Amino acid sequence: MAALGARRLLRPGRRWFSETVPGAPSPPASPLYPPVVASITAKSKAAKSRRLQRFNQRVHAAATVEEKLRLYGKLQRPKYMVYPQTFALNADRWYRSFTKTVLVPGMPPRAAAAKPPVAAAGTTPEAGRAPVPRAEAPEPAEAPEAAKTPEPAAGAAPYLDMGELRSLACDALLQESFYQNKKRPFLYRDQDHTPGPFLTQLVSTLAAFLSGRNPLLAASSLDLNPEVNYYWHHGEEVVAHGHRKGRVDPVRFQIDDNPHLQIRVPKQLPEVVPLESDLGDVPVVDHKPSKLPLFKKQYENKVFIGSKVADPCCYGHTQFHLLPDKLKRERFIRERLEDQIEVVYRSNGIASLFAWTAAQAMYQGFWSEADVTRPFVSQAVVTDGKYFAFFCYQLNTLALTAETIKNNPRKNICWGTDSKPLYDVVEDGNVKGFNDEVLLQLVRFLLNRPKEL
Amino acid sequence: LFPGVRQAQWLTKTKLVEGLPPAVQGIMDNPAHGLQELEERAKHAVSHARLWDTAEVAPRREQYCPVLFENLIHICRLMSGKYPSLSKRMLARNCRIAATWERESILLQVRGLSGILMNSMTPIPPVASNEEILATKEHVLETFYPIAPTIDLQEVNVYKELNDTGQCFGDGYPYSHPHTLFFLESANVRTNRFRPEQLRAKMLMFAFGNALAKAKALHGNDPKVLEQPVVVQSVGTDGQLFQFMVFQLNTTDLVSNDGVKNLVWIDSDQNLYEKAQCVPEVKKRVVTKPAGIYGFQPDTFKKFLALYLHGTV
């Protein structure tokens, strides 16, 4: 068609050469023909990529975050259910490969200025606090708790009162395990009987006590037994059987988690390391995820941080996880799998925190095609009532799908400690062998806040 | 327990005063406590419990009633940044209570799960002055002749007269004073919940039981007039309506009908909010009522907080 038009111009050029300016016709203001692209409905790879692009554009153009989440999780297909609390062997390696996470042992280095100095335990024994409440008790008081050390005489404001904190923790522990008369625990429900209520009491009293120091805690929201869900794609596989056999599909995962307790705040925690830092390697697992064992199911693709998008407290601060009876230490020791004890804590920390931070990022509008522009940081404490393990997670990237992961150098980072006991044993109204570092670490976690505050 | 408040009054030898005691009113009206700023947080707490807490469209009462309570208690607890002595409190859930007393030759007993109890290390100071206590001597308890006052109570053969320190706690427990009892009526089906009148009666009976057990633990089992009256507070809610109660036990001499009586202040049927709209109401493609909380009453939250702070400020 273009050639005919050109010839038409050339022929009259011989007659009207005095008038027209020979040359290329002026470029048309808009293209004459629509762009040549692949079809939408054909059964071809180009058509599939075109459909994918249209879907991505739809999600990019969604007006509200709820609409974006709805479109993101609209298509339901069988997906692997990832359980943060699992007995699978070496689950934390697999989970790190699913979520592109680097595990760094130990806690992240924090600015020393942000730490309030901790008062050393007073050397002079002071019975100041002990007799006052006991005077009211009708029965002769039991021997005061051995672990309660006296408060320092000068309670200077910037100093953190370890004695007070220790007594709060001991009181919570003793109330749940010793003082309150409860019925015997239900079969295999030991965790609901004592460590669960102890954890709730401990966290709520500590958070209230420290809210004077940390204004972020004063504006926080405490959830009991919330739900955290996240759905994502990672890697590719060929569909094995069914009417879709032979097609290449992304591998879908879903985490449905129920932490025991979580604290949500209206402002984000500061980043620990810059967004593009590389602190280690992500393990590569050559097997299919179902070898872990991981099983597939098809149900609603949920993304949820614990409350809906409209909540002003949309960033996460700290989660607290309680390990169930099925994963207790004695069971692992009995089956001669002592090294798997730490794996349980680590896999719980990594999976739960990845789900939480990624869901927080989605609530801000980021997703795998629109990667995060700032890192999302959250913390978690995994415990079985006596042993505590601390984790801090920084989400640097959400782009884990097969196309987006190709040019993505960023990795998510998880700092984690081994599990340490908080106390040795509770007997006769005394807490023996109380470990101050664990409590201090917990307090540090709760005091974490953005630099402006 | 299904008796009304009047019956409960007779059973516990109590005089009723409408409204909250002046001490609590004073805490509410005191601007130094900064109750105004907390209004915003209270509204968020209600919205969270009623609207945002679940991935489904609307949470059920079994879910939102405890969540609302936890949120409100969390806000109250955060005040301990300002008043450090508030950290001397401890919540105890699912505690059982048992108290026995004699009332005109009828042996009565209160037993059962008493909801959530908050204990503190220090007792609440008495709310009524001595004159008011003595004035109750003149007050005559109303009787329900010809209905026996023990109507609707379960008659049980009791082999052991139990008098646990009410809270069933062991000895040497540092938080030995019952401070406030919380009752959450969170059953989904309306018939399983207590009506407000019955809830108030239940609150009264359990507050009395706790106070009596504490008094007997402190002063012994002999019936007498207490020099230091024991005060126990109580809050009951079904997620929207709140009932506030302050009970002061002046005497353990409950056999006779005259003499000093106990006192109770009740503030009933306080609505925290009028309506929680989970889904926006749309009429003819136009949103008439957007989603949110309507008719939020900050005063109810202030009363809740005042009852919480009572005894330490």
Coordinates of C-alpha atoms in Angstrom, one line a residue, chain A residues 129 133-134 136 138-139 142 145 164 168 171-172 175-176 179-181 183 200-201 204-205 207-209 211-212 217-224 227 229 264 302 304 306-308 310-312, chain B residues 41 44 48 51-58 70-71 74 77-81 87-96 121 123 164 167-177 214 217-218:
Chain A
R129 CA 10.6 -4.0 97.8
P133 CA 3.5 -6.3 99.5
R134 CA 4.1 -9.2 101.7
E136 CA -0.7 -7.8 103.4
P138 CA -2.1 -13.4 105.6
E139 CA 0.1 -16.5 105.5
E142 CA 7.5 -17.8 101.4
E145 CA 12.3 -15.4 95.2
E164 CA 12.3 -4.5 87.7
L168 CA 8.1 -8.7 86.0
D171 CA 6.1 -12.9 88.4
A172 CA 4.6 -13.7 85.0
Q175 CA 1.8 -16.9 88.2
E176 CA 1.3 -19.2 85.3
Y179 CA 0.5 -19.8 91.8
Q180 CA -2.7 -20.1 89.8
N181 CA -4.5 -23.4 90.4
K183 CA -6.6 -28.2 86.1
T200 CA 1.1 -13.4 76.7
Q201 CA 1.6 -12.0 80.2
S204 CA 2.0 -7.5 77.5
T205 CA 3.6 -6.4 80.8
A207 CA 5.5 -3.8 76.4
A208 CA 3.5 -1.7 78.8
F209 CA 6.5 -1.1 81.0
S211 CA 6.2 2.0 76.4
G212 CA 7.4 5.0 78.3
L217 CA 5.2 0.9 71.4
A218 CA 2.9 3.5 72.9
A219 CA 1.1 3.7 69.5
S220 CA 1.2 0.0 68.8
S221 CA -1.5 -2.6 68.4
L222 CA -1.2 -6.0 70.1
D223 CA -2.8 -9.0 68.4
L224 CA -3.5 -12.2 70.1
E227 CA -3.5 -14.8 61.1
N229 CA -0.9 -15.3 55.1
R264 CA 2.0 -4.0 64.8
K302 CA -4.7 -15.0 50.9
F304 CA -2.9 -10.8 55.2
G306 CA -3.1 -9.6 60.8
S307 CA -5.5 -6.8 60.0
K308 CA -7.0 -5.3 56.8
A310 CA -7.4 0.2 56.3
D311 CA -5.6 -0.3 59.6
P312 CA -3.1 2.5 60.4
Chain B
R41 CA -6.7 5.2 69.8
H44 CA -8.9 2.6 66.3
H48 CA -9.7 -3.0 64.6
L51 CA -13.8 -4.3 61.1
W52 CA -10.2 -5.1 60.4
D53 CA -9.3 -8.1 62.4
T54 CA -10.2 -10.8 60.0
A55 CA -9.6 -11.7 56.4
E56 CA -13.3 -12.3 56.0
V57 CA -15.8 -9.6 55.6
A58 CA -17.0 -9.2 59.2
E70 CA -7.7 -7.0 74.6
N71 CA -7.3 -3.8 72.6
H74 CA -3.7 -2.8 75.8
R77 CA -1.8 -0.9 80.1
L78 CA 0.3 1.4 77.9
M79 CA -0.6 4.2 80.4
S80 CA 2.0 2.5 82.7
G81 CA 4.6 4.4 80.8
S87 CA 2.9 -2.3 86.2
K88 CA 2.1 -3.9 89.5
R89 CA -0.9 -5.5 88.0
M90 CA -1.4 -9.0 86.6
L91 CA -4.2 -10.4 84.6
A92 CA -5.4 -13.9 85.3
R93 CA -7.7 -15.7 82.9
N94 CA -10.0 -18.6 83.6
C95 CA -9.8 -18.5 87.4
R96 CA -12.3 -20.2 89.5
M121 CA -0.3 -5.6 94.6
P123 CA -5.7 -2.8 97.4
D164 CA -10.7 -20.2 98.3
Q167 CA -8.8 -16.5 93.0
C168 CA -7.5 -20.0 93.8
F169 CA -4.0 -18.7 94.0
G170 CA -1.3 -20.2 96.1
D171 CA 0.3 -18.6 99.1
G172 CA 2.7 -15.7 98.9
Y173 CA 1.2 -14.6 95.6
P174 CA 2.4 -11.0 95.3
Y175 CA -0.6 -9.7 93.4
S176 CA -3.0 -10.7 96.1
H177 CA -5.7 -8.1 95.8
K214 CA -10.4 -11.7 100.3
A217 CA -8.5 -14.3 104.1
L218 CA -7.4 -11.0 105.5

